Tab-separated table of C-alpha atoms in Angstrom:
chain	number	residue	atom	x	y	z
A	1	UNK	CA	-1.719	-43.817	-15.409
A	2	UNK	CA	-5.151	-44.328	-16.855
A	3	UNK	CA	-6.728	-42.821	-13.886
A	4	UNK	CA	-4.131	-39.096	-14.575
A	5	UNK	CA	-5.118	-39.244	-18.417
A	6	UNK	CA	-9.059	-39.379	-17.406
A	7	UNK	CA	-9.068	-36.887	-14.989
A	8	UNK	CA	-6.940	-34.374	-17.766
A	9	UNK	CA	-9.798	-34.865	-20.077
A	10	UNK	CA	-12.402	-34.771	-17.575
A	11	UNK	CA	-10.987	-31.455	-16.254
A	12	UNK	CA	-10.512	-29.904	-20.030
A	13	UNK	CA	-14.235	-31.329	-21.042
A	14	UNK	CA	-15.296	-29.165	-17.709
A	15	UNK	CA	-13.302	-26.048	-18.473
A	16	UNK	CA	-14.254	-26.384	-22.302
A	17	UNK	CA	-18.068	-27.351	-22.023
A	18	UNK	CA	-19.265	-26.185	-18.571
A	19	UNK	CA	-17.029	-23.171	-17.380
A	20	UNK	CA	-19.019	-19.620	-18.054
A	21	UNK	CA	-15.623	-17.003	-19.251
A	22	UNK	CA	-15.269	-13.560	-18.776
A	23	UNK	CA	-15.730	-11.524	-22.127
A	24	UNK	CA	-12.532	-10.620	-23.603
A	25	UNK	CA	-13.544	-6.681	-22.891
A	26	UNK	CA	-14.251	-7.008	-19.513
A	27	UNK	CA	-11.435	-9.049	-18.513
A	28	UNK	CA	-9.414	-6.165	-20.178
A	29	UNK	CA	-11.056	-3.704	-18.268
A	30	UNK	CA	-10.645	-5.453	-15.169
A	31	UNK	CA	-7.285	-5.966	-15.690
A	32	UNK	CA	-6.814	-2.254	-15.952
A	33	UNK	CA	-8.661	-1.983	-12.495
A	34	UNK	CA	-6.152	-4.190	-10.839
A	35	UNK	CA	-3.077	-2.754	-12.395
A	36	UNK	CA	-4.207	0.822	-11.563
A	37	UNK	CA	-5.095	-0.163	-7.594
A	38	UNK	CA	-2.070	-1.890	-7.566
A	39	UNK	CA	0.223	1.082	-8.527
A	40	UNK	CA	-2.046	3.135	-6.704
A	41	UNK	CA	-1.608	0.498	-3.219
A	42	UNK	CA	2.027	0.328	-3.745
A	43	UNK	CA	2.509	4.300	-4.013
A	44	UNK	CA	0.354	5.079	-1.018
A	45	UNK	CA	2.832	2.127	0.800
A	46	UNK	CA	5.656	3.948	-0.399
A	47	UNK	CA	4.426	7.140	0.972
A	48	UNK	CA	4.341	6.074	4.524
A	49	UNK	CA	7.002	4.335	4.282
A	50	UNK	CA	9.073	7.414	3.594
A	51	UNK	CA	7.341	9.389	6.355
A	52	UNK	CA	8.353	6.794	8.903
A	53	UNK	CA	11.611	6.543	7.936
A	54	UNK	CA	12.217	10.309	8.346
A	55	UNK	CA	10.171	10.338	11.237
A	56	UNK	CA	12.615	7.621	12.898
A	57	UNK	CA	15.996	9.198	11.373
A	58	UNK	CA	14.662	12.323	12.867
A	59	UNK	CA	14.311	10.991	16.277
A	60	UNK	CA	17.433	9.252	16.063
A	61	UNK	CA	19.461	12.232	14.732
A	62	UNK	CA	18.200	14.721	16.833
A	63	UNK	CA	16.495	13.098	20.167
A	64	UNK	CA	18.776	10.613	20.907
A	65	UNK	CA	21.642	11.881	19.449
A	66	UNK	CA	22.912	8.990	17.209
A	67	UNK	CA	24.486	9.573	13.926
């Protein structure tokens, strides 16, 4: 048990005393980054995803037949 409580203060001294943060600012505008690539990723995935699925209702409807 002693051995878990010195690493948890070992680890907080090192994230306290020794870890270099981001500014509050530029972690915000990051953020914004990320969000905006992500709903930017996700539409573009969306896209083709539609335009397969027609693509293969298509084929099914009118090549092969199947309704």
């Amino acid at each position: 048990m002693a051995g878990l409580i010195n690493y948890v203060q070992e680890s907080y001294n090192e994230l306290k005393n020794h870890v270099t943060w981001t500014p509050l600012p530029e972690a915000q505008r990051l953020m914004v980054v990320v969000a905006v690539f992500s709903i930017l990723f996700s539409l573009a995935i969306w896209g083709v995803d539609t335009v397969f699925s027609n693509v293969i209702k298509l084929y099914f409807d009118k090549i092969v037949g199947i309704n």
